[in-house]
């Protein structure tokens, strides 16, 4: 019974690792319009990406002219490759971003770092949440202007004995109000955020992970049948 529990625990760990492996993304440095060289705006490229823990950073370069040197912040700022954390020169270097935080890479060839061949990577623990869309202020209709009461004509009273006279009523001027224009409601539609191009290719697939999970369950079922 204890052996069966151990087997189940081991299979659960393997499945979790496979799922994380399938979700990891590969970022080819400088792609799709550049690479690990002196002509690519490497930091502009890096600022347009979102790196998460588990992703892979891939450097593709001519190993006869370039290499990849991981350094500390001070050596990154001064383009100093003589105290490296790690040096790579295989032409296709894959580096897993295993923990959150910043990492620094330069080319160790003389003068290349000063020409812009340096890269700062900021790895996030989780995916950043989208910024909330500001809500439009409610529109309040304009207040109607107060209506002007019609003026009443006053008729003078005649005292007894005064001569009678006839008065022609004068037409009073009519005050016309300007028509109220319909308020223009500002458009509150928000333009969609431009989707930044990303050279992200997914390593592995959910199909492979599903097949592996199915195989593990078949093995467990066989072991259960043999225990009877």
GROMACS .gro file of C-alpha atoms in nm:
model
  228
    1UNK     CA    1   0.000   0.000   0.000
    2UNK     CA    2   0.285   0.239   0.086
    3UNK     CA    3   0.455   0.157  -0.244
    4UNK     CA    4   0.134   0.241  -0.430
    5UNK     CA    5   0.110   0.581  -0.256
    6UNK     CA    6   0.473   0.655  -0.346
    7UNK     CA    7   0.402   0.566  -0.709
    8UNK     CA    8   0.100   0.797  -0.721
    9UNK     CA    9   0.299   1.085  -0.569
   10UNK     CA   10   0.582   1.039  -0.817
   11UNK     CA   11   0.344   1.036  -1.111
   12UNK     CA   12   0.173   1.354  -0.986
   13UNK     CA   13   0.508   1.533  -0.968
   14UNK     CA   14   0.599   1.416  -1.319
   15UNK     CA   15   0.266   1.537  -1.459
   16UNK     CA   16   0.308   1.880  -1.294
   17UNK     CA   17   0.658   1.913  -1.439
   18UNK     CA   18   0.536   1.815  -1.785
   19UNK     CA   19   0.257   2.073  -1.775
   20UNK     CA   20   0.500   2.347  -1.672
   21UNK     CA   21   0.737   2.234  -1.946
   22UNK     CA   22   0.459   2.254  -2.206
   23UNK     CA   23   0.361   2.607  -2.099
   24UNK     CA   24   0.717   2.751  -2.109
   25UNK     CA   25   0.786   2.996  -2.393
   26UNK     CA   26   1.098   3.034  -2.607
   27UNK     CA   27   1.222   3.387  -2.681
   28UNK     CA   28   1.480   3.414  -2.959
   29UNK     CA   29   1.684   3.728  -2.882
   30UNK     CA   30   1.619   4.007  -3.133
   31UNK     CA   31   1.372   3.805  -3.344
   32UNK     CA   32   1.202   3.834  -3.582
   33UNK     CA   33   1.389   4.127  -3.739
   34UNK     CA   34   1.727   4.092  -3.570
   35UNK     CA   35   1.948   3.878  -3.352
   36UNK     CA   36   2.239   3.873  -3.109
   37UNK     CA   37   2.455   4.124  -3.300
   38UNK     CA   38   2.565   4.488  -3.296
   39UNK     CA   39   2.298   4.612  -3.540
   40UNK     CA   40   1.989   4.507  -3.339
   41UNK     CA   41   1.830   4.737  -3.082
   42UNK     CA   42   1.843   4.465  -2.818
   43UNK     CA   43   1.709   4.660  -2.521
   44UNK     CA   44   1.417   4.792  -2.728
   45UNK     CA   45   1.337   4.432  -2.818
   46UNK     CA   46   1.357   4.322  -2.453
   47UNK     CA   47   1.127   4.601  -2.334
   48UNK     CA   48   0.855   4.478  -2.572
   49UNK     CA   49   0.850   4.128  -2.419
   50UNK     CA   50   0.713   3.986  -2.093
   51UNK     CA   51   0.942   3.718  -1.952
   52UNK     CA   52   0.806   3.473  -1.694
   53UNK     CA   53   0.973   3.217  -1.472
   54UNK     CA   54   1.029   2.898  -1.675
   55UNK     CA   55   1.068   3.072  -2.012
   56UNK     CA   56   1.377   3.012  -2.226
   57UNK     CA   57   1.604   3.281  -2.370
   58UNK     CA   58   1.767   3.168  -2.696
   59UNK     CA   59   2.078   3.342  -2.837
   60UNK     CA   60   2.163   3.263  -3.200
   61UNK     CA   61   2.495   3.405  -3.326
   62UNK     CA   62   2.816   3.345  -3.519
   63UNK     CA   63   3.043   3.184  -3.260
   64UNK     CA   64   3.354   3.293  -3.449
   65UNK     CA   65   3.274   3.662  -3.384
   66UNK     CA   66   3.045   3.665  -3.080
   67UNK     CA   67   2.972   3.494  -2.753
   68UNK     CA   68   2.730   3.535  -2.461
   69UNK     CA   69   2.861   3.640  -2.121
   70UNK     CA   70   2.632   3.665  -1.819
   71UNK     CA   71   2.763   3.929  -1.580
   72UNK     CA   72   2.663   4.130  -1.274
   73UNK     CA   73   2.503   4.475  -1.290
   74UNK     CA   74   2.827   4.667  -1.234
   75UNK     CA   75   3.010   4.474  -1.508
   76UNK     CA   76   2.708   4.518  -1.737
   77UNK     CA   77   2.720   4.896  -1.695
   78UNK     CA   78   3.097   4.911  -1.760
   79UNK     CA   79   3.097   4.643  -2.037
   80UNK     CA   80   3.348   4.437  -1.840
   81UNK     CA   81   3.353   4.064  -1.936
   82UNK     CA   82   3.653   3.961  -1.723
   83UNK     CA   83   3.447   3.857  -1.418
   84UNK     CA   84   3.167   3.650  -1.576
   85UNK     CA   85   2.898   3.448  -1.403
   86UNK     CA   86   2.882   3.220  -1.707
   87UNK     CA   87   3.021   3.228  -2.062
   88UNK     CA   88   2.867   3.060  -2.369
   89UNK     CA   89   3.013   3.029  -2.720
   90UNK     CA   90   2.827   2.741  -2.886
   91UNK     CA   91   2.643   2.956  -3.146
   92UNK     CA   92   2.295   2.860  -3.016
   93UNK     CA   93   2.265   2.922  -2.645
   94UNK     CA   94   1.945   2.844  -2.455
   95UNK     CA   95   1.917   2.990  -2.104
   96UNK     CA   96   1.622   2.906  -1.876
   97UNK     CA   97   1.486   3.194  -1.669
   98UNK     CA   98   1.446   2.990  -1.352
   99UNK     CA   99   1.377   3.268  -1.101
  100UNK     CA  100   1.225   3.619  -1.096
  101UNK     CA  101   1.456   3.919  -1.111
  102UNK     CA  102   1.701   4.084  -1.347
  103UNK     CA  103   1.983   3.916  -1.540
  104UNK     CA  104   2.250   4.081  -1.752
  105UNK     CA  105   2.419   3.958  -2.071
  106UNK     CA  106   2.690   4.111  -2.289
  107UNK     CA  107   2.911   4.006  -2.578
  108UNK     CA  108   3.267   3.945  -2.463
  109UNK     CA  109   3.426   4.039  -2.797
  110UNK     CA  110   3.627   4.361  -2.762
  111UNK     CA  111   3.415   4.668  -2.841
  112UNK     CA  112   3.089   4.484  -2.912
  113UNK     CA  113   2.925   4.563  -2.577
  114UNK     CA  114   3.001   4.933  -2.625
  115UNK     CA  115   2.830   4.913  -2.965
  116UNK     CA  116   2.506   4.802  -2.802
  117UNK     CA  117   2.551   4.424  -2.781
  118UNK     CA  118   2.418   4.399  -2.426
  119UNK     CA  119   2.087   4.282  -2.284
  120UNK     CA  120   1.905   4.330  -1.953
  121UNK     CA  121   1.626   4.078  -1.885
  122UNK     CA  122   1.362   4.134  -1.616
  123UNK     CA  123   1.186   3.806  -1.533
  124UNK     CA  124   0.843   3.824  -1.368
  125UNK     CA  125   0.704   3.564  -1.131
  126UNK     CA  126   0.353   3.587  -1.280
  127UNK     CA  127   0.188   3.742  -1.581
  128UNK     CA  128   0.112   4.116  -1.533
  129UNK     CA  129  -0.258   4.204  -1.493
  130UNK     CA  130  -0.408   4.429  -1.762
  131UNK     CA  131  -0.462   4.791  -1.668
  132UNK     CA  132  -0.831   4.882  -1.606
  133UNK     CA  133  -1.006   5.084  -1.874
  134UNK     CA  134  -1.110   5.427  -1.742
  135UNK     CA  135  -1.487   5.466  -1.732
  136UNK     CA  136  -1.642   5.761  -1.911
  137UNK     CA  137  -1.803   6.032  -1.698
  138UNK     CA  138  -2.184   6.022  -1.702
  139UNK     CA  139  -2.341   6.279  -1.930
  140UNK     CA  140  -2.573   6.527  -1.762
  141UNK     CA  141  -2.823   6.703  -1.993
  142UNK     CA  142  -2.822   7.082  -1.983
  143UNK     CA  143  -3.079   7.248  -1.761
  144UNK     CA  144  -3.376   7.398  -1.939
  145UNK     CA  145  -3.392   7.776  -1.925
  146UNK     CA  146  -3.683   7.909  -1.712
  147UNK     CA  147  -3.991   7.997  -1.911
  148UNK     CA  148  -4.084   8.362  -1.932
  149UNK     CA  149  -4.441   8.422  -1.807
  150UNK     CA  150  -4.659   8.612  -2.051
  151UNK     CA  151  -4.702   8.973  -1.962
  152UNK     CA  152  -5.055   9.083  -1.882
  153UNK     CA  153  -5.190   9.412  -2.018
  154UNK     CA  154  -5.313   9.648  -1.752
  155UNK     CA  155  -5.641   9.829  -1.821
  156UNK     CA  156  -5.670  10.165  -1.643
  157UNK     CA  157  -5.981  10.201  -1.430
  158UNK     CA  158  -6.206  10.499  -1.501
  159UNK     CA  159  -6.324  10.709  -1.214
  160UNK     CA  160  -6.691  10.810  -1.213
  161UNK     CA  161  -6.755  11.123  -1.415
  162UNK     CA  162  -6.441  11.109  -1.619
  163UNK     CA  163  -6.485  11.125  -1.996
  164UNK     CA  164  -6.494  10.799  -2.175
  165UNK     CA  165  -6.221  10.730  -2.421
  166UNK     CA  166  -6.130  10.440  -2.642
  167UNK     CA  167  -5.784  10.287  -2.636
  168UNK     CA  168  -5.642  10.062  -2.898
  169UNK     CA  169  -5.439   9.787  -2.735
  170UNK     CA  170  -5.082   9.786  -2.849
  171UNK     CA  171  -4.934   9.457  -2.955
  172UNK     CA  172  -4.658   9.360  -2.720
  173UNK     CA  173  -4.329   9.237  -2.866
  174UNK     CA  174  -4.288   8.863  -2.860
  175UNK     CA  175  -3.964   8.734  -2.713
  176UNK     CA  176  -3.836   8.435  -2.909
  177UNK     CA  177  -3.595   8.199  -2.739
  178UNK     CA  178  -3.312   8.046  -2.944
  179UNK     CA  179  -3.367   7.674  -3.007
  180UNK     CA  180  -3.176   7.446  -2.777
  181UNK     CA  181  -2.912   7.253  -2.963
  182UNK     CA  182  -2.883   6.886  -2.893
  183UNK     CA  183  -2.578   6.815  -2.674
  184UNK     CA  184  -2.296   6.636  -2.843
  185UNK     CA  185  -2.217   6.319  -2.654
  186UNK     CA  186  -1.842   6.248  -2.667
  187UNK     CA  187  -1.750   5.914  -2.803
  188UNK     CA  188  -1.646   5.680  -2.527
  189UNK     CA  189  -1.523   5.397  -2.744
  190UNK     CA  190  -1.172   5.291  -2.664
  191UNK     CA  191  -0.937   5.195  -2.939
  192UNK     CA  192  -0.796   4.846  -2.901
  193UNK     CA  193  -0.446   4.820  -2.773
  194UNK     CA  194  -0.200   4.742  -3.051
  195UNK     CA  195  -0.079   4.388  -3.023
  196UNK     CA  196   0.297   4.381  -3.002
  197UNK     CA  197   0.466   4.127  -3.222
  198UNK     CA  198   0.644   3.862  -3.022
  199UNK     CA  199   0.877   3.586  -3.123
  200UNK     CA  200   0.725   3.342  -2.877
  201UNK     CA  201   0.712   2.979  -2.972
  202UNK     CA  202   0.573   2.727  -2.726
  203UNK     CA  203   0.802   2.447  -2.622
  204UNK     CA  204   0.617   2.122  -2.618
  205UNK     CA  205   0.242   2.093  -2.660
  206UNK     CA  206  -0.062   2.004  -2.459
  207UNK     CA  207  -0.109   1.697  -2.677
  208UNK     CA  208   0.226   1.554  -2.567
  209UNK     CA  209   0.146   1.631  -2.203
  210UNK     CA  210  -0.196   1.466  -2.236
  211UNK     CA  211  -0.047   1.154  -2.391
  212UNK     CA  212   0.206   1.133  -2.110
  213UNK     CA  213  -0.068   1.167  -1.846
  214UNK     CA  214  -0.271   0.897  -2.018
  215UNK     CA  215   0.028   0.665  -2.029
  216UNK     CA  216   0.092   0.718  -1.659
  217UNK     CA  217  -0.267   0.628  -1.571
  218UNK     CA  218  -0.249   0.314  -1.786
  219UNK     CA  219   0.064   0.206  -1.598
  220UNK     CA  220  -0.112   0.265  -1.266
  221UNK     CA  221  -0.415   0.065  -1.374
  222UNK     CA  222  -0.191  -0.228  -1.474
  223UNK     CA  223  -0.019  -0.216  -1.136
  224UNK     CA  224  -0.357  -0.211  -0.958
  225UNK     CA  225  -0.474  -0.516  -1.155
  226UNK     CA  226  -0.156  -0.706  -1.068
  227UNK     CA  227  -0.207  -0.636  -0.698
  228UNK     CA  228  -0.535  -0.836  -0.692
   0.00000   0.00000   0.00000
